[in-house]
Amino acid sequence: AHLAERRGQADAAQRWLEKADDHSGPANLQPALALVDFQLRRGKPTEAGEAAKRLTAKAPEALPVLLALARVSLANGDAPSARTQLSRAASLADYKPALLVQIALMQMQAAHLPGAAHSLGKALSERPDYLPAQALMAEVELRQGELAKAEVRIRQIMAAHPKAAVGHGLAGDLATA
């Protein structure tokens, strides 16, 4: 399927992905996830939604399934549905900082800043010095109008990572706000 897609043979790639999904076992989510991603890359969110339905039949509460459903919802312009799926995903993500940052980014796309702040808070409780979570939390605080909190966080980022551009960029965003 990947080879067919790289060759520009989208129909063949889709057939291979569907065949892989049809023959995969109930615990194997990868072929259906690949089909969802393929349809989203092609700009076909409706078809991605159909592929996502197959996923929910296999494992409705699996974290990769919830993230795929959220991506499909965002592609279809259904932010409320994406928020629901991402909230459930954040609960299942335990305290894995990188995964929680990914969820928070999607929550920001869904215009769910309180959810993003909650996910990032979980990530930072596990790893307080995790730069991607710190930077994204500063951005969330800026968007929520919590400028004093954002300023403290940005100063911490700049002190801990003086050569990193992210702190200086956030300082510029703060000055603009």
Short mmCIF file of N, CA and C in Angstrom, two decimals:
data_model
loop_
_atom_site.label_atom_id
_atom_site.label_comp_id
_atom_site.label_asym_id
_atom_site.label_seq_id
_atom_site.Cartn_x
_atom_site.Cartn_y
_atom_site.Cartn_z
N ALA A 1 0.83 -1.20 0.00
CA ALA A 1 0.00 0.00 0.00
C ALA A 1 0.87 1.25 0.00
N HIS A 2 1.91 1.23 0.82
CA HIS A 2 2.78 2.41 0.88
C HIS A 2 3.52 2.60 -0.45
N LEU A 3 3.93 1.52 -1.04
CA LEU A 3 4.61 1.60 -2.33
C LEU A 3 3.66 2.14 -3.41
N ALA A 4 2.44 1.63 -3.42
CA ALA A 4 1.45 2.10 -4.39
C ALA A 4 1.16 3.59 -4.19
N GLU A 5 1.06 4.01 -2.94
CA GLU A 5 0.80 5.42 -2.67
C GLU A 5 1.96 6.29 -3.15
N ARG A 6 3.18 5.84 -2.90
CA ARG A 6 4.35 6.61 -3.34
C ARG A 6 4.44 6.69 -4.86
N ARG A 7 3.92 5.69 -5.52
CA ARG A 7 3.92 5.69 -6.99
C ARG A 7 2.77 6.51 -7.56
N GLY A 8 1.91 7.03 -6.67
CA GLY A 8 0.77 7.81 -7.12
C GLY A 8 -0.43 6.97 -7.51
N GLN A 9 -0.44 5.72 -7.11
CA GLN A 9 -1.54 4.82 -7.41
C GLN A 9 -2.48 4.74 -6.20
N ALA A 10 -3.25 5.79 -6.01
CA ALA A 10 -4.10 5.91 -4.83
C ALA A 10 -5.14 4.80 -4.74
N ASP A 11 -5.76 4.44 -5.86
CA ASP A 11 -6.78 3.39 -5.83
C ASP A 11 -6.18 2.05 -5.41
N ALA A 12 -5.01 1.74 -5.93
CA ALA A 12 -4.35 0.49 -5.56
C ALA A 12 -3.95 0.51 -4.08
N ALA A 13 -3.44 1.65 -3.61
CA ALA A 13 -3.07 1.77 -2.20
C ALA A 13 -4.28 1.55 -1.31
N GLN A 14 -5.40 2.14 -1.69
CA GLN A 14 -6.62 1.96 -0.90
C GLN A 14 -7.05 0.50 -0.88
N ARG A 15 -7.00 -0.16 -2.03
CA ARG A 15 -7.37 -1.59 -2.07
C ARG A 15 -6.48 -2.42 -1.15
N TRP A 16 -5.17 -2.16 -1.18
CA TRP A 16 -4.25 -2.91 -0.33
C TRP A 16 -4.55 -2.66 1.14
N LEU A 17 -4.80 -1.41 1.51
CA LEU A 17 -5.09 -1.09 2.91
C LEU A 17 -6.40 -1.74 3.35
N GLU A 18 -7.41 -1.70 2.50
CA GLU A 18 -8.68 -2.33 2.85
C GLU A 18 -8.52 -3.84 2.97
N LYS A 19 -7.73 -4.42 2.09
CA LYS A 19 -7.50 -5.87 2.16
C LYS A 19 -6.75 -6.22 3.45
N ALA A 20 -5.76 -5.43 3.80
CA ALA A 20 -5.02 -5.67 5.04
C ALA A 20 -5.95 -5.56 6.25
N ASP A 21 -6.83 -4.57 6.23
CA ASP A 21 -7.77 -4.41 7.33
C ASP A 21 -8.76 -5.58 7.40
N ASP A 22 -9.23 -6.03 6.24
CA ASP A 22 -10.17 -7.16 6.21
C ASP A 22 -9.55 -8.42 6.78
N HIS A 23 -8.26 -8.62 6.57
CA HIS A 23 -7.60 -9.84 7.00
C HIS A 23 -6.92 -9.72 8.36
N SER A 24 -6.94 -8.53 8.94
CA SER A 24 -6.30 -8.36 10.24
C SER A 24 -7.19 -8.92 11.35
N GLY A 25 -6.56 -9.33 12.41
CA GLY A 25 -7.31 -9.87 13.53
C GLY A 25 -7.98 -8.77 14.33
N PRO A 26 -8.81 -9.16 15.29
CA PRO A 26 -9.55 -8.17 16.06
C PRO A 26 -8.66 -7.26 16.92
N ALA A 27 -7.47 -7.73 17.24
CA ALA A 27 -6.58 -6.91 18.07
C ALA A 27 -5.60 -6.09 17.25
N ASN A 28 -5.55 -6.30 15.95
CA ASN A 28 -4.61 -5.60 15.08
C ASN A 28 -5.28 -4.35 14.51
N LEU A 29 -4.91 -3.21 15.05
CA LEU A 29 -5.52 -1.94 14.64
C LEU A 29 -4.73 -1.22 13.55
N GLN A 30 -3.50 -1.63 13.30
CA GLN A 30 -2.63 -0.90 12.39
C GLN A 30 -3.18 -0.73 10.96
N PRO A 31 -3.72 -1.78 10.34
CA PRO A 31 -4.23 -1.57 8.97
C PRO A 31 -5.36 -0.53 8.90
N ALA A 32 -6.27 -0.58 9.85
CA ALA A 32 -7.38 0.40 9.84
C ALA A 32 -6.87 1.80 10.15
N LEU A 33 -5.91 1.91 11.07
CA LEU A 33 -5.32 3.22 11.37
C LEU A 33 -4.61 3.77 10.13
N ALA A 34 -3.90 2.90 9.42
CA ALA A 34 -3.22 3.33 8.20
C ALA A 34 -4.22 3.78 7.15
N LEU A 35 -5.36 3.11 7.06
CA LEU A 35 -6.40 3.50 6.10
C LEU A 35 -6.99 4.86 6.46
N VAL A 36 -7.23 5.11 7.73
CA VAL A 36 -7.73 6.42 8.16
C VAL A 36 -6.73 7.50 7.79
N ASP A 37 -5.46 7.28 8.12
CA ASP A 37 -4.43 8.28 7.81
C ASP A 37 -4.30 8.51 6.30
N PHE A 38 -4.40 7.43 5.54
CA PHE A 38 -4.32 7.53 4.08
C PHE A 38 -5.44 8.42 3.55
N GLN A 39 -6.66 8.19 4.02
CA GLN A 39 -7.80 8.99 3.54
C GLN A 39 -7.66 10.45 3.97
N LEU A 40 -7.15 10.68 5.17
CA LEU A 40 -6.95 12.06 5.61
C LEU A 40 -5.88 12.75 4.77
N ARG A 41 -4.81 12.03 4.45
CA ARG A 41 -3.76 12.61 3.59
C ARG A 41 -4.32 12.97 2.21
N ARG A 42 -5.26 12.18 1.74
CA ARG A 42 -5.87 12.43 0.42
C ARG A 42 -6.90 13.55 0.48
N GLY A 43 -7.20 14.05 1.68
CA GLY A 43 -8.20 15.10 1.81
C GLY A 43 -9.62 14.58 1.70
N LYS A 44 -9.83 13.33 2.13
CA LYS A 44 -11.16 12.71 2.05
C LYS A 44 -11.63 12.34 3.46
N PRO A 45 -12.09 13.34 4.21
CA PRO A 45 -12.49 13.07 5.60
C PRO A 45 -13.71 12.16 5.73
N THR A 46 -14.61 12.18 4.75
CA THR A 46 -15.78 11.31 4.82
C THR A 46 -15.36 9.85 4.74
N GLU A 47 -14.45 9.54 3.80
CA GLU A 47 -13.95 8.18 3.67
C GLU A 47 -13.13 7.78 4.89
N ALA A 48 -12.41 8.75 5.45
CA ALA A 48 -11.66 8.48 6.68
C ALA A 48 -12.61 8.13 7.82
N GLY A 49 -13.76 8.79 7.84
CA GLY A 49 -14.77 8.48 8.85
C GLY A 49 -15.31 7.07 8.71
N GLU A 50 -15.48 6.63 7.47
CA GLU A 50 -15.94 5.25 7.24
C GLU A 50 -14.89 4.26 7.73
N ALA A 51 -13.64 4.55 7.46
CA ALA A 51 -12.56 3.67 7.93
C ALA A 51 -12.48 3.69 9.46
N ALA A 52 -12.75 4.84 10.05
CA ALA A 52 -12.71 4.96 11.51
C ALA A 52 -13.82 4.15 12.16
N LYS A 53 -14.94 4.00 11.49
CA LYS A 53 -16.03 3.19 12.04
C LYS A 53 -15.58 1.74 12.22
N ARG A 54 -14.75 1.27 11.30
CA ARG A 54 -14.23 -0.10 11.42
C ARG A 54 -13.35 -0.21 12.67
N LEU A 55 -12.63 0.85 12.96
CA LEU A 55 -11.77 0.87 14.15
C LEU A 55 -12.59 0.80 15.43
N THR A 56 -13.66 1.58 15.47
CA THR A 56 -14.45 1.62 16.70
C THR A 56 -15.12 0.27 16.95
N ALA A 57 -15.37 -0.48 15.90
CA ALA A 57 -15.94 -1.81 16.09
C ALA A 57 -14.92 -2.75 16.74
N LYS A 58 -13.65 -2.53 16.44
CA LYS A 58 -12.60 -3.40 16.99
C LYS A 58 -12.24 -3.02 18.43
N ALA A 59 -12.01 -1.73 18.66
CA ALA A 59 -11.51 -1.29 19.98
C ALA A 59 -11.96 0.14 20.24
N PRO A 60 -13.20 0.32 20.69
CA PRO A 60 -13.74 1.68 20.83
C PRO A 60 -13.02 2.56 21.87
N GLU A 61 -12.36 1.95 22.84
CA GLU A 61 -11.70 2.75 23.88
C GLU A 61 -10.18 2.70 23.81
N ALA A 62 -9.63 2.21 22.72
CA ALA A 62 -8.17 2.19 22.57
C ALA A 62 -7.67 3.59 22.25
N LEU A 63 -6.57 3.96 22.85
CA LEU A 63 -6.02 5.30 22.67
C LEU A 63 -5.75 5.65 21.21
N PRO A 64 -5.11 4.78 20.42
CA PRO A 64 -4.90 5.14 19.00
C PRO A 64 -6.21 5.34 18.24
N VAL A 65 -7.23 4.60 18.62
CA VAL A 65 -8.54 4.74 17.97
C VAL A 65 -9.14 6.10 18.31
N LEU A 66 -9.08 6.49 19.56
CA LEU A 66 -9.63 7.79 19.97
C LEU A 66 -8.91 8.93 19.27
N LEU A 67 -7.59 8.81 19.12
CA LEU A 67 -6.84 9.86 18.43
C LEU A 67 -7.20 9.90 16.94
N ALA A 68 -7.38 8.74 16.34
CA ALA A 68 -7.79 8.70 14.93
C ALA A 68 -9.18 9.31 14.77
N LEU A 69 -10.09 8.97 15.65
CA LEU A 69 -11.44 9.54 15.59
C LEU A 69 -11.40 11.05 15.77
N ALA A 70 -10.54 11.53 16.64
CA ALA A 70 -10.42 12.97 16.84
C ALA A 70 -9.87 13.65 15.58
N ARG A 71 -8.88 13.03 14.93
CA ARG A 71 -8.35 13.60 13.69
C ARG A 71 -9.44 13.66 12.62
N VAL A 72 -10.24 12.60 12.53
CA VAL A 72 -11.32 12.58 11.55
C VAL A 72 -12.35 13.66 11.88
N SER A 73 -12.69 13.79 13.15
CA SER A 73 -13.66 14.82 13.56
C SER A 73 -13.15 16.21 13.23
N LEU A 74 -11.87 16.46 13.50
CA LEU A 74 -11.30 17.77 13.17
C LEU A 74 -11.32 18.01 11.67
N ALA A 75 -11.00 16.99 10.89
CA ALA A 75 -11.01 17.13 9.43
C ALA A 75 -12.42 17.39 8.90
N ASN A 76 -13.43 16.87 9.60
CA ASN A 76 -14.81 17.08 9.20
C ASN A 76 -15.41 18.35 9.82
N GLY A 77 -14.61 19.10 10.57
CA GLY A 77 -15.10 20.32 11.18
C GLY A 77 -16.00 20.10 12.38
N ASP A 78 -15.92 18.94 12.99
CA ASP A 78 -16.76 18.60 14.14
C ASP A 78 -15.95 18.73 15.43
N ALA A 79 -15.70 19.97 15.85
CA ALA A 79 -14.88 20.22 17.04
C ALA A 79 -15.48 19.62 18.31
N PRO A 80 -16.80 19.70 18.54
CA PRO A 80 -17.34 19.11 19.77
C PRO A 80 -17.05 17.61 19.90
N SER A 81 -17.19 16.89 18.81
CA SER A 81 -16.88 15.46 18.84
C SER A 81 -15.40 15.23 19.11
N ALA A 82 -14.55 16.02 18.48
CA ALA A 82 -13.10 15.90 18.71
C ALA A 82 -12.77 16.17 20.16
N ARG A 83 -13.41 17.17 20.76
CA ARG A 83 -13.15 17.49 22.18
C ARG A 83 -13.48 16.29 23.06
N THR A 84 -14.62 15.65 22.81
CA THR A 84 -15.02 14.50 23.61
C THR A 84 -14.00 13.37 23.49
N GLN A 85 -13.59 13.07 22.27
CA GLN A 85 -12.64 11.98 22.06
C GLN A 85 -11.29 12.31 22.67
N LEU A 86 -10.87 13.55 22.57
CA LEU A 86 -9.57 13.95 23.12
C LEU A 86 -9.58 13.97 24.64
N SER A 87 -10.70 14.30 25.24
CA SER A 87 -10.79 14.23 26.70
C SER A 87 -10.65 12.79 27.18
N ARG A 88 -11.30 11.87 26.48
CA ARG A 88 -11.16 10.46 26.82
C ARG A 88 -9.73 9.99 26.58
N ALA A 89 -9.12 10.45 25.50
CA ALA A 89 -7.74 10.07 25.20
C ALA A 89 -6.78 10.59 26.27
N ALA A 90 -7.00 11.82 26.74
CA ALA A 90 -6.13 12.38 27.78
C ALA A 90 -6.22 11.56 29.06
N SER A 91 -7.40 11.04 29.35
CA SER A 91 -7.55 10.19 30.54
C SER A 91 -6.78 8.89 30.38
N LEU A 92 -6.79 8.32 29.18
CA LEU A 92 -6.12 7.05 28.94
C LEU A 92 -4.61 7.20 28.76
N ALA A 93 -4.13 8.40 28.52
CA ALA A 93 -2.71 8.62 28.23
C ALA A 93 -1.84 8.57 29.48
N ASP A 94 -2.45 8.35 30.63
CA ASP A 94 -1.72 8.33 31.89
C ASP A 94 -0.91 9.62 32.02
N TYR A 95 0.37 9.47 32.30
CA TYR A 95 1.23 10.63 32.49
C TYR A 95 2.42 10.57 31.54
N LYS A 96 2.13 10.31 30.27
CA LYS A 96 3.17 10.24 29.24
C LYS A 96 3.28 11.61 28.57
N PRO A 97 4.33 12.37 28.91
CA PRO A 97 4.41 13.76 28.45
C PRO A 97 4.31 13.96 26.94
N ALA A 98 5.03 13.18 26.16
CA ALA A 98 5.00 13.39 24.70
C ALA A 98 3.60 13.15 24.15
N LEU A 99 2.95 12.13 24.62
CA LEU A 99 1.60 11.82 24.16
C LEU A 99 0.61 12.90 24.61
N LEU A 100 0.77 13.38 25.81
CA LEU A 100 -0.12 14.43 26.31
C LEU A 100 0.07 15.75 25.56
N VAL A 101 1.29 16.02 25.13
CA VAL A 101 1.53 17.22 24.31
C VAL A 101 0.83 17.07 22.96
N GLN A 102 0.91 15.87 22.37
CA GLN A 102 0.22 15.62 21.10
C GLN A 102 -1.29 15.82 21.27
N ILE A 103 -1.84 15.31 22.35
CA ILE A 103 -3.27 15.47 22.61
C ILE A 103 -3.61 16.94 22.82
N ALA A 104 -2.77 17.65 23.56
CA ALA A 104 -3.01 19.07 23.81
C ALA A 104 -3.00 19.89 22.52
N LEU A 105 -2.10 19.54 21.60
CA LEU A 105 -2.08 20.23 20.30
C LEU A 105 -3.40 20.04 19.57
N MET A 106 -3.90 18.83 19.60
CA MET A 106 -5.18 18.56 18.94
C MET A 106 -6.33 19.25 19.67
N GLN A 107 -6.25 19.33 21.00
CA GLN A 107 -7.28 20.04 21.75
C GLN A 107 -7.28 21.53 21.40
N MET A 108 -6.10 22.06 21.14
CA MET A 108 -6.03 23.46 20.72
C MET A 108 -6.66 23.63 19.33
N GLN A 109 -6.45 22.67 18.44
CA GLN A 109 -7.10 22.71 17.13
C GLN A 109 -8.61 22.66 17.28
N ALA A 110 -9.08 21.95 18.29
CA ALA A 110 -10.52 21.83 18.54
C ALA A 110 -11.05 23.00 19.38
N ALA A 111 -10.21 24.00 19.59
CA ALA A 111 -10.58 25.19 20.38
C ALA A 111 -11.02 24.82 21.78
N HIS A 112 -10.31 23.87 22.38
CA HIS A 112 -10.61 23.43 23.75
C HIS A 112 -9.40 23.74 24.63
N LEU A 113 -9.21 25.02 24.91
CA LEU A 113 -8.05 25.45 25.69
C LEU A 113 -8.04 24.89 27.11
N PRO A 114 -9.18 24.81 27.81
CA PRO A 114 -9.13 24.20 29.15
C PRO A 114 -8.68 22.74 29.11
N GLY A 115 -9.10 22.02 28.11
CA GLY A 115 -8.66 20.63 27.97
C GLY A 115 -7.18 20.54 27.69
N ALA A 116 -6.68 21.44 26.82
CA ALA A 116 -5.25 21.47 26.52
C ALA A 116 -4.45 21.80 27.77
N ALA A 117 -4.94 22.75 28.56
CA ALA A 117 -4.25 23.12 29.79
C ALA A 117 -4.21 21.93 30.76
N HIS A 118 -5.30 21.19 30.83
CA HIS A 118 -5.35 20.02 31.71
C HIS A 118 -4.35 18.95 31.26
N SER A 119 -4.32 18.67 29.96
CA SER A 119 -3.39 17.67 29.42
C SER A 119 -1.95 18.09 29.67
N LEU A 120 -1.66 19.35 29.45
CA LEU A 120 -0.30 19.84 29.66
C LEU A 120 0.06 19.85 31.14
N GLY A 121 -0.91 20.13 31.98
CA GLY A 121 -0.67 20.07 33.43
C GLY A 121 -0.28 18.66 33.86
N LYS A 122 -0.94 17.66 33.29
CA LYS A 122 -0.58 16.28 33.58
C LYS A 122 0.84 15.98 33.11
N ALA A 123 1.17 16.44 31.92
CA ALA A 123 2.52 16.21 31.38
C ALA A 123 3.57 16.87 32.26
N LEU A 124 3.30 18.09 32.68
CA LEU A 124 4.27 18.83 33.49
C LEU A 124 4.35 18.29 34.92
N SER A 125 3.29 17.65 35.39
CA SER A 125 3.38 17.05 36.73
C SER A 125 4.32 15.84 36.70
N GLU A 126 4.43 15.20 35.54
CA GLU A 126 5.34 14.06 35.39
C GLU A 126 6.77 14.54 35.11
N ARG A 127 6.89 15.54 34.23
CA ARG A 127 8.21 16.08 33.86
C ARG A 127 8.14 17.60 33.81
N PRO A 128 8.38 18.25 34.95
CA PRO A 128 8.24 19.72 35.00
C PRO A 128 9.16 20.47 34.06
N ASP A 129 10.26 19.86 33.64
CA ASP A 129 11.23 20.54 32.78
C ASP A 129 11.05 20.19 31.30
N TYR A 130 9.96 19.53 30.94
CA TYR A 130 9.75 19.08 29.55
C TYR A 130 9.43 20.30 28.69
N LEU A 131 10.40 20.70 27.87
CA LEU A 131 10.30 21.95 27.11
C LEU A 131 9.08 22.02 26.18
N PRO A 132 8.75 20.97 25.41
CA PRO A 132 7.56 21.09 24.55
C PRO A 132 6.28 21.38 25.34
N ALA A 133 6.14 20.74 26.51
CA ALA A 133 4.95 20.99 27.33
C ALA A 133 4.99 22.38 27.94
N GLN A 134 6.17 22.82 28.36
CA GLN A 134 6.30 24.17 28.93
C GLN A 134 5.94 25.23 27.89
N ALA A 135 6.47 25.07 26.70
CA ALA A 135 6.23 26.06 25.65
C ALA A 135 4.76 26.09 25.23
N LEU A 136 4.18 24.92 25.10
CA LEU A 136 2.77 24.86 24.70
C LEU A 136 1.86 25.39 25.81
N MET A 137 2.22 25.13 27.06
CA MET A 137 1.43 25.66 28.18
C MET A 137 1.49 27.19 28.19
N ALA A 138 2.66 27.75 27.89
CA ALA A 138 2.77 29.21 27.81
C ALA A 138 1.86 29.75 26.71
N GLU A 139 1.81 29.05 25.58
CA GLU A 139 0.94 29.48 24.49
C GLU A 139 -0.53 29.40 24.89
N VAL A 140 -0.91 28.34 25.60
CA VAL A 140 -2.29 28.20 26.07
C VAL A 140 -2.61 29.34 27.04
N GLU A 141 -1.69 29.62 27.95
CA GLU A 141 -1.93 30.71 28.91
C GLU A 141 -2.07 32.05 28.20
N LEU A 142 -1.28 32.26 27.16
CA LEU A 142 -1.42 33.50 26.39
C LEU A 142 -2.80 33.58 25.74
N ARG A 143 -3.23 32.48 25.13
CA ARG A 143 -4.53 32.47 24.46
C ARG A 143 -5.69 32.62 25.44
N GLN A 144 -5.49 32.16 26.66
CA GLN A 144 -6.54 32.29 27.67
C GLN A 144 -6.51 33.65 28.36
N GLY A 145 -5.54 34.48 28.01
CA GLY A 145 -5.44 35.80 28.61
C GLY A 145 -4.79 35.80 29.98
N GLU A 146 -4.15 34.73 30.35
CA GLU A 146 -3.45 34.64 31.64
C GLU A 146 -2.01 35.10 31.44
N LEU A 147 -1.86 36.40 31.23
CA LEU A 147 -0.56 36.94 30.83
C LEU A 147 0.48 36.85 31.95
N ALA A 148 0.08 37.03 33.18
CA ALA A 148 1.04 36.95 34.29
C ALA A 148 1.60 35.53 34.41
N LYS A 149 0.74 34.55 34.34
CA LYS A 149 1.19 33.15 34.39
C LYS A 149 2.11 32.85 33.21
N ALA A 150 1.72 33.31 32.04
CA ALA A 150 2.53 33.07 30.84
C ALA A 150 3.90 33.73 30.98
N GLU A 151 3.93 34.93 31.53
CA GLU A 151 5.21 35.64 31.67
C GLU A 151 6.16 34.87 32.59
N VAL A 152 5.64 34.37 33.70
CA VAL A 152 6.48 33.59 34.62
C VAL A 152 7.02 32.35 33.91
N ARG A 153 6.16 31.66 33.21
CA ARG A 153 6.55 30.43 32.51
C ARG A 153 7.59 30.74 31.41
N ILE A 154 7.37 31.81 30.67
CA ILE A 154 8.30 32.17 29.59
C ILE A 154 9.66 32.53 30.17
N ARG A 155 9.68 33.24 31.28
CA ARG A 155 10.97 33.56 31.93
C ARG A 155 11.69 32.29 32.37
N GLN A 156 10.94 31.32 32.87
CA GLN A 156 11.53 30.04 33.28
C GLN A 156 12.12 29.33 32.06
N ILE A 157 11.40 29.34 30.97
CA ILE A 157 11.89 28.69 29.74
C ILE A 157 13.18 29.37 29.28
N MET A 158 13.18 30.69 29.27
CA MET A 158 14.35 31.42 28.80
C MET A 158 15.55 31.21 29.73
N ALA A 159 15.30 31.09 31.04
CA ALA A 159 16.40 30.85 31.98
C ALA A 159 16.97 29.44 31.81
N ALA A 160 16.10 28.47 31.61
CA ALA A 160 16.54 27.08 31.49
C ALA A 160 17.14 26.79 30.11
N HIS A 161 16.66 27.49 29.09
CA HIS A 161 17.10 27.25 27.71
C HIS A 161 17.41 28.59 27.03
N PRO A 162 18.47 29.27 27.46
CA PRO A 162 18.72 30.63 26.94
C PRO A 162 19.00 30.70 25.44
N LYS A 163 19.49 29.62 24.87
CA LYS A 163 19.81 29.65 23.43
C LYS A 163 18.66 29.15 22.57
N ALA A 164 17.61 28.63 23.19
CA ALA A 164 16.47 28.12 22.42
C ALA A 164 15.61 29.29 21.95
N ALA A 165 15.24 29.24 20.70
CA ALA A 165 14.45 30.32 20.11
C ALA A 165 13.02 30.36 20.65
N VAL A 166 12.53 29.21 21.14
CA VAL A 166 11.14 29.14 21.56
C VAL A 166 10.83 30.14 22.67
N GLY A 167 11.72 30.30 23.62
CA GLY A 167 11.48 31.25 24.71
C GLY A 167 11.40 32.68 24.20
N HIS A 168 12.28 33.03 23.29
CA HIS A 168 12.28 34.39 22.75
C HIS A 168 11.05 34.64 21.88
N GLY A 169 10.64 33.61 21.14
CA GLY A 169 9.40 33.73 20.34
C GLY A 169 8.19 33.94 21.22
N LEU A 170 8.13 33.18 22.31
CA LEU A 170 7.02 33.33 23.25
C LEU A 170 7.06 34.70 23.93
N ALA A 171 8.25 35.20 24.21
CA ALA A 171 8.37 36.54 24.80
C ALA A 171 7.82 37.59 23.84
N GLY A 172 8.08 37.40 22.56
CA GLY A 172 7.50 38.30 21.56
C GLY A 172 5.99 38.21 21.52
N ASP A 173 5.46 36.99 21.61
CA ASP A 173 4.01 36.80 21.65
C ASP A 173 3.42 37.48 22.88
N LEU A 174 4.12 37.37 23.99
CA LEU A 174 3.66 38.00 25.24
C LEU A 174 3.64 39.51 25.08
N ALA A 175 4.70 40.06 24.50
CA ALA A 175 4.75 41.52 24.31
C ALA A 175 3.63 41.98 23.38
N THR A 176 3.33 41.21 22.37
CA THR A 176 2.23 41.55 21.46
C THR A 176 0.90 41.50 22.20
N ALA A 177 0.74 40.50 23.06
CA ALA A 177 -0.52 40.36 23.81
C ALA A 177 -0.65 41.50 24.81
#
